[in-house]
Structures are given as C-alpha cells and as structure tokens.
Amino acid sequence: PLFTRPMITNVKGPIVATEYSGTSKMGTACASTIIGLVNSGDASIAAAKANGGITKVSTADFHTQGFYPFFGKTCTIVKGD
C-alpha cells in the first residue's frame, strides 16, 4: 500500500508578492519536525525579514522538504530591501 512507504517531499511555491520590486536582500527562516513529535523553529515571514535585515518586502516564498513520516523542514524565503 502507498501509505506504508516513506514519501519524499521537495516543493517550492509562492506565499506573496508585493508591488515593491527591490530585491537587494534575502532572508530565510526555517522550522523542522522529527516524527511529528519534536518540532522547532520559526518559519514566519517576520523572522525571515529580520534574518535578512529587510524592511520592504518584494516577495515571500516557501520551500518544504521532507522524508515522511520521519523528518520535515519548511523554510520561508523573503526578498526585498
């Protein structure tokens, strides 16, 4: 059966785009999970902005990777100035 096999995830996608077009800076923030029992991190847009020193956001995207059900990681990538 399909659900008894580990599944690999590697997905990128958009969260938001604004009218602002500057992209001189990039910030990333991640959160991870191990077997759904140990969860840590802050993958918020606010954390990614702070990590990149960004005050004006151009785009925010996500990247999720995982080996279900053992490990998963989601990162938010913000570009702007």
C-alpha positions as protocol buffer text, in pm:
chain_id: "A"
residue {
  index: 1
  type: PRO
  ca { x: 0 y: 0 z: 0 }
}
residue {
  index: 2
  type: LEU
  ca { x: 103 y: 357 z: -73 }
}
residue {
  index: 3
  type: PHE
  ca { x: 79 y: 488 z: 284 }
}
residue {
  index: 4
  type: THR
  ca { x: 315 y: 232 z: 433 }
}
residue {
  index: 5
  type: ARG
  ca { x: 609 y: 363 z: 227 }
}
residue {
  index: 6
  type: PRO
  ca { x: 810 y: 674 z: 315 }
}
residue {
  index: 7
  type: MET
  ca { x: 733 y: 968 z: 88 }
}
residue {
  index: 8
  type: ILE
  ca { x: 986 y: 1231 z: -20 }
}
residue {
  index: 9
  type: THR
  ca { x: 875 y: 1593 z: -45 }
}
residue {
  index: 10
  type: ASN
  ca { x: 1065 y: 1876 z: -216 }
}
residue {
  index: 11
  type: VAL
  ca { x: 824 y: 2159 z: -300 }
}
residue {
  index: 12
  type: LYS
  ca { x: 875 y: 2531 z: -364 }
}
residue {
  index: 13
  type: GLY
  ca { x: 597 y: 2784 z: -401 }
}
residue {
  index: 14
  type: PRO
  ca { x: 483 y: 3141 z: -356 }
}
residue {
  index: 15
  type: ILE
  ca { x: 335 y: 3298 z: -47 }
}
residue {
  index: 16
  type: VAL
  ca { x: 301 y: 3662 z: -150 }
}
residue {
  index: 17
  type: ALA
  ca { x: 433 y: 3921 z: -395 }
}
residue {
  index: 18
  type: THR
  ca { x: 401 y: 4295 z: -348 }
}
residue {
  index: 19
  type: GLU
  ca { x: 420 y: 4592 z: -580 }
}
residue {
  index: 20
  type: TYR
  ca { x: 766 y: 4671 z: -441 }
}
residue {
  index: 21
  type: SER
  ca { x: 1037 y: 4547 z: -681 }
}
residue {
  index: 22
  type: GLY
  ca { x: 1362 y: 4580 z: -483 }
}
residue {
  index: 23
  type: THR
  ca { x: 1547 y: 4255 z: -421 }
}
residue {
  index: 24
  type: SER
  ca { x: 1892 y: 4353 z: -294 }
}
residue {
  index: 25
  type: LYS
  ca { x: 1849 y: 4147 z: 26 }
}
residue {
  index: 26
  type: MET
  ca { x: 1729 y: 3797 z: 107 }
}
residue {
  index: 27
  type: GLY
  ca { x: 1630 y: 3646 z: 441 }
}
residue {
  index: 28
  type: THR
  ca { x: 1546 y: 3288 z: 530 }
}
residue {
  index: 29
  type: ALA
  ca { x: 1372 y: 3136 z: 832 }
}
residue {
  index: 30
  type: CYS
  ca { x: 1307 y: 2764 z: 888 }
}
residue {
  index: 31
  type: ALA
  ca { x: 1115 y: 2523 z: 1110 }
}
residue {
  index: 32
  type: SER
  ca { x: 1157 y: 2148 z: 1130 }
}
residue {
  index: 33
  type: THR
  ca { x: 986 y: 1839 z: 1266 }
}
residue {
  index: 34
  type: ILE
  ca { x: 1111 y: 1495 z: 1360 }
}
residue {
  index: 35
  type: ILE
  ca { x: 847 y: 1221 z: 1354 }
}
residue {
  index: 36
  type: GLY
  ca { x: 589 y: 1490 z: 1433 }
}
residue {
  index: 37
  type: LEU
  ca { x: 698 y: 1478 z: 1797 }
}
residue {
  index: 38
  type: VAL
  ca { x: 992 y: 1719 z: 1809 }
}
residue {
  index: 39
  type: ASN
  ca { x: 907 y: 2049 z: 1639 }
}
residue {
  index: 40
  type: SER
  ca { x: 1124 y: 2359 z: 1641 }
}
residue {
  index: 41
  type: GLY
  ca { x: 1196 y: 2681 z: 1458 }
}
residue {
  index: 42
  type: ASP
  ca { x: 1022 y: 2993 z: 1335 }
}
residue {
  index: 43
  type: ALA
  ca { x: 947 y: 2992 z: 963 }
}
residue {
  index: 44
  type: SER
  ca { x: 747 y: 3316 z: 973 }
}
residue {
  index: 45
  type: ILE
  ca { x: 781 y: 3599 z: 725 }
}
residue {
  index: 46
  type: ALA
  ca { x: 871 y: 3827 z: 1018 }
}
residue {
  index: 47
  type: ALA
  ca { x: 1163 y: 3601 z: 1115 }
}
residue {
  index: 48
  type: ALA
  ca { x: 1287 y: 3581 z: 755 }
}
residue {
  index: 49
  type: LYS
  ca { x: 1267 y: 3962 z: 725 }
}
residue {
  index: 50
  type: ALA
  ca { x: 1466 y: 4005 z: 1047 }
}
residue {
  index: 51
  type: ASN
  ca { x: 1729 y: 3749 z: 939 }
}
residue {
  index: 52
  type: GLY
  ca { x: 1780 y: 3935 z: 611 }
}
residue {
  index: 53
  type: GLY
  ca { x: 1761 y: 4289 z: 751 }
}
residue {
  index: 54
  type: ILE
  ca { x: 1461 y: 4356 z: 526 }
}
residue {
  index: 55
  type: THR
  ca { x: 1211 y: 4635 z: 587 }
}
residue {
  index: 56
  type: LYS
  ca { x: 1037 y: 4642 z: 246 }
}
residue {
  index: 57
  type: VAL
  ca { x: 922 y: 4303 z: 113 }
}
residue {
  index: 58
  type: SER
  ca { x: 913 y: 4226 z: -258 }
}
residue {
  index: 59
  type: THR
  ca { x: 838 y: 3852 z: -246 }
}
residue {
  index: 60
  type: ALA
  ca { x: 794 y: 3573 z: 7 }
}
residue {
  index: 61
  type: ASP
  ca { x: 819 y: 3209 z: -98 }
}
residue {
  index: 62
  type: PHE
  ca { x: 833 y: 2874 z: 80 }
}
residue {
  index: 63
  type: HIS
  ca { x: 1042 y: 2560 z: 39 }
}
residue {
  index: 64
  type: THR
  ca { x: 934 y: 2235 z: 204 }
}
residue {
  index: 65
  type: GLN
  ca { x: 1149 y: 1925 z: 218 }
}
residue {
  index: 66
  type: GLY
  ca { x: 1082 y: 1602 z: 395 }
}
residue {
  index: 67
  type: PHE
  ca { x: 1108 y: 1231 z: 425 }
}
residue {
  index: 68
  type: TYR
  ca { x: 763 y: 1146 z: 561 }
}
residue {
  index: 69
  type: PRO
  ca { x: 698 y: 1042 z: 834 }
}
residue {
  index: 70
  type: PHE
  ca { x: 1049 y: 1082 z: 976 }
}
residue {
  index: 71
  type: PHE
  ca { x: 1167 y: 1436 z: 903 }
}
residue {
  index: 72
  type: GLY
  ca { x: 1032 y: 1759 z: 758 }
}
residue {
  index: 73
  type: LYS
  ca { x: 1163 y: 2112 z: 710 }
}
residue {
  index: 74
  type: THR
  ca { x: 985 y: 2425 z: 586 }
}
residue {
  index: 75
  type: CYS
  ca { x: 1168 y: 2747 z: 506 }
}
residue {
  index: 76
  type: THR
  ca { x: 1034 y: 3091 z: 420 }
}
residue {
  index: 77
  type: ILE
  ca { x: 1246 y: 3297 z: 182 }
}
residue {
  index: 78
  type: VAL
  ca { x: 1186 y: 3672 z: 173 }
}
residue {
  index: 79
  type: LYS
  ca { x: 1340 y: 3913 z: -80 }
}
residue {
  index: 80
  type: GLY
  ca { x: 1332 y: 4289 z: -59 }
}
residue {
  index: 81
  type: ASP
  ca { x: 1530 y: 4583 z: 72 }
}
